[in-house]
Amino acid sequence: MKTFLTSMAFVLAAGPVLALSCLRPDVARTYSQASEAEQAYVVVTGELRFDEARLPKNDGTNKDRRNVTIPARLEGRSLSRAGFTTPFARDITLEVRCFGPWCGGARSGVEYLVFLEKHGRNLVMVADPCGSWAFLEPSPAQVKQVETCIGGLECVPLK
């Protein structure tokens, strides 16, 4: 009987197993997704600033499970056919999306390579748990890869 009760305690304590499965973020894949989407995008590399205190908890215990929008500022350069050459300084919306208990995140005061969604005159930076639309502290290779993609050359994931 003691073994049965111990076994039942383990079964009841286990609960459902939840997992988040994401593809490894890649700028070439994201560029291809953005270029094929009905949604319009602006690609920018620059410094993001916002109030980090407004971010949702991101420790896997988030019970709210809602998207959070935060006013932000992004300053840097936007992508043109010539590369990241166009000065960019705009107020944007940071939209932190949650998939179940997992939420995306962002850091203020650091460099991003970001694919901003165009919503009329508003630009939205999506931060989802998989990190597929915003790349923190992009490497020179990632920046070059996006420039290669817009230039019409082979747009393949980095190895």
CSV table of C-alpha atoms in Angstrom, one decimal:
chain,number,residue,atom,x,y,z
A,1,MET,CA,0.0,0.0,0.0
A,2,LYS,CA,2.9,2.4,0.8
A,3,THR,CA,4.4,1.8,-2.6
A,4,PHE,CA,1.0,2.5,-4.3
A,5,LEU,CA,0.6,5.8,-2.4
A,6,THR,CA,4.1,6.8,-3.2
A,7,SER,CA,3.6,6.0,-6.9
A,8,MET,CA,0.3,8.0,-7.0
A,9,ALA,CA,2.0,11.0,-5.4
A,10,PHE,CA,4.6,11.0,-8.2
A,11,VAL,CA,1.9,10.7,-10.9
A,12,LEU,CA,-0.2,13.5,-9.4
A,13,ALA,CA,2.8,15.8,-8.9
A,14,ALA,CA,4.1,15.3,-12.4
A,15,GLY,CA,1.2,17.0,-14.2
A,16,PRO,CA,1.4,17.6,-17.9
A,17,VAL,CA,4.8,18.1,-19.5
A,18,LEU,CA,5.0,21.3,-21.5
A,19,ALA,CA,7.8,22.2,-23.9
A,20,LEU,CA,8.5,25.0,-26.3
A,21,SER,CA,10.1,23.9,-29.6
A,22,CYS,CA,11.7,26.5,-31.7
A,23,LEU,CA,13.9,26.5,-34.8
A,24,ARG,CA,17.3,28.1,-34.2
A,25,PRO,CA,16.8,31.8,-35.2
A,26,ASP,CA,18.5,32.6,-38.4
A,27,VAL,CA,18.6,36.0,-40.2
A,28,ALA,CA,18.4,34.6,-43.7
A,29,ARG,CA,15.3,32.4,-42.9
A,30,THR,CA,13.7,35.4,-41.2
A,31,TYR,CA,14.5,37.7,-44.2
A,32,SER,CA,12.9,35.1,-46.5
A,33,GLN,CA,9.8,34.8,-44.3
A,34,ALA,CA,9.5,38.6,-44.2
A,35,SER,CA,9.9,39.0,-47.9
A,36,GLU,CA,7.2,36.4,-48.6
A,37,ALA,CA,4.7,37.7,-46.0
A,38,GLU,CA,1.7,39.8,-46.8
A,39,GLN,CA,2.8,42.0,-43.8
A,40,ALA,CA,5.3,44.7,-44.8
A,41,TYR,CA,8.6,44.9,-42.8
A,42,VAL,CA,11.4,47.5,-42.2
A,43,VAL,CA,14.8,45.9,-41.3
A,44,VAL,CA,16.9,48.0,-38.9
A,45,THR,CA,20.1,47.6,-37.0
A,46,GLY,CA,20.4,49.9,-34.1
A,47,GLU,CA,20.1,50.5,-30.3
A,48,LEU,CA,16.8,49.8,-28.6
A,49,ARG,CA,15.7,51.8,-25.5
A,50,PHE,CA,12.7,51.1,-23.4
A,51,ASP,CA,11.6,50.6,-19.7
A,52,GLU,CA,12.6,47.0,-18.9
A,53,ALA,CA,10.4,47.0,-15.8
A,54,ARG,CA,7.4,46.7,-18.1
A,55,LEU,CA,8.5,43.3,-19.4
A,56,PRO,CA,6.4,40.3,-18.4
A,57,LYS,CA,8.0,37.6,-16.2
A,58,ASN,CA,10.0,35.2,-18.3
A,59,ASP,CA,10.8,32.3,-16.0
A,60,GLY,CA,8.3,29.7,-17.3
A,61,THR,CA,5.7,30.6,-14.6
A,62,ASN,CA,3.9,33.4,-16.5
A,63,LYS,CA,0.3,32.8,-15.7
A,64,ASP,CA,-0.9,35.9,-17.5
A,65,ARG,CA,-0.1,34.6,-21.0
A,66,ARG,CA,-0.8,37.8,-22.7
A,67,ASN,CA,1.1,39.9,-25.1
A,68,VAL,CA,2.6,43.1,-23.7
A,69,THR,CA,3.1,46.3,-25.7
A,70,ILE,CA,5.8,48.7,-24.5
A,71,PRO,CA,6.7,52.1,-26.0
A,72,ALA,CA,10.3,52.0,-27.2
A,73,ARG,CA,12.9,54.0,-29.3
A,74,LEU,CA,15.1,52.5,-31.9
A,75,GLU,CA,18.1,54.4,-33.4
A,76,GLY,CA,20.5,53.2,-36.0
A,77,ARG,CA,20.3,52.4,-39.7
A,78,SER,CA,17.6,50.8,-41.9
A,79,LEU,CA,18.2,48.5,-44.8
A,80,SER,CA,18.2,49.7,-48.4
A,81,ARG,CA,19.5,48.0,-51.6
A,82,ALA,CA,22.9,49.6,-50.7
A,83,GLY,CA,22.9,48.0,-47.2
A,84,PHE,CA,22.3,49.5,-43.8
A,85,THR,CA,22.8,53.0,-45.0
A,86,THR,CA,19.6,55.0,-44.2
A,87,PRO,CA,19.6,56.8,-40.9
A,88,PHE,CA,16.8,55.6,-38.6
A,89,ALA,CA,15.5,57.2,-35.4
A,90,ARG,CA,11.9,56.4,-34.5
A,91,ASP,CA,9.6,55.7,-31.6
A,92,ILE,CA,8.3,52.1,-32.1
A,93,THR,CA,6.2,49.6,-30.2
A,94,LEU,CA,7.9,46.6,-28.6
A,95,GLU,CA,5.4,43.8,-28.6
A,96,VAL,CA,6.4,41.0,-26.2
A,97,ARG,CA,4.5,37.9,-27.2
A,98,CYS,CA,3.8,35.0,-24.9
A,99,PHE,CA,3.3,31.3,-26.0
A,100,GLY,CA,1.8,29.7,-23.0
A,101,PRO,CA,4.0,30.3,-20.0
A,102,TRP,CA,7.0,31.4,-22.2
A,103,CYS,CA,7.4,35.0,-23.1
A,104,GLY,CA,9.8,36.8,-25.4
A,105,GLY,CA,12.2,39.4,-24.0
A,106,ALA,CA,14.4,42.2,-24.9
A,107,ARG,CA,17.2,44.3,-23.4
A,108,SER,CA,17.4,48.1,-23.4
A,109,GLY,CA,20.5,49.9,-24.4
A,110,VAL,CA,21.9,47.2,-26.7
A,111,GLU,CA,22.2,46.7,-30.4
A,112,TYR,CA,19.6,44.7,-32.4
A,113,LEU,CA,19.0,43.6,-35.9
A,114,VAL,CA,15.3,43.7,-36.1
A,115,PHE,CA,12.5,43.1,-38.6
A,116,LEU,CA,9.9,45.7,-37.7
A,117,GLU,CA,6.3,45.0,-38.7
A,118,LYS,CA,4.6,47.9,-40.5
A,119,HIS,CA,1.1,48.7,-39.1
A,120,GLY,CA,0.2,51.8,-41.0
A,121,ARG,CA,2.6,54.5,-39.8
A,122,ASN,CA,3.4,52.5,-36.7
A,123,LEU,CA,6.4,50.1,-36.5
A,124,VAL,CA,6.3,47.1,-34.2
A,125,MET,CA,9.2,45.0,-32.9
A,126,VAL,CA,8.0,41.5,-32.1
A,127,ALA,CA,9.8,39.7,-29.3
A,128,ASP,CA,8.6,36.2,-29.2
A,129,PRO,CA,10.0,33.3,-27.1
A,130,CYS,CA,11.7,31.9,-30.2
A,131,GLY,CA,13.6,35.1,-31.0
A,132,SER,CA,12.8,34.9,-34.7
A,133,TRP,CA,12.2,38.6,-35.5
A,134,ALA,CA,14.8,40.4,-33.4
A,135,PHE,CA,18.5,39.4,-33.1
A,136,LEU,CA,20.4,40.7,-30.1
A,137,GLU,CA,23.9,42.0,-30.7
A,138,PRO,CA,24.1,40.9,-34.3
A,139,SER,CA,27.4,39.7,-35.6
A,140,PRO,CA,29.0,41.3,-38.6
A,141,ALA,CA,28.2,38.0,-40.5
A,142,GLN,CA,24.5,38.3,-39.7
A,143,VAL,CA,24.4,42.0,-40.9
A,144,LYS,CA,26.3,41.0,-44.0
A,145,GLN,CA,23.9,38.1,-44.6
A,146,VAL,CA,20.9,40.4,-44.6
A,147,GLU,CA,22.6,42.8,-47.0
A,148,THR,CA,23.4,39.8,-49.2
A,149,CYS,CA,19.7,38.8,-49.2
A,150,ILE,CA,18.4,42.2,-50.2
A,151,GLY,CA,21.1,42.4,-52.9
A,152,GLY,CA,19.4,39.5,-54.6
A,153,LEU,CA,22.3,37.1,-54.0
A,154,GLU,CA,21.9,33.7,-52.4
A,155,CYS,CA,19.9,34.1,-49.2
A,156,VAL,CA,20.8,30.9,-47.2
A,157,PRO,CA,21.1,30.3,-43.5
A,158,LEU,CA,24.5,30.9,-41.9
A,159,LYS,CA,26.4,27.8,-40.8
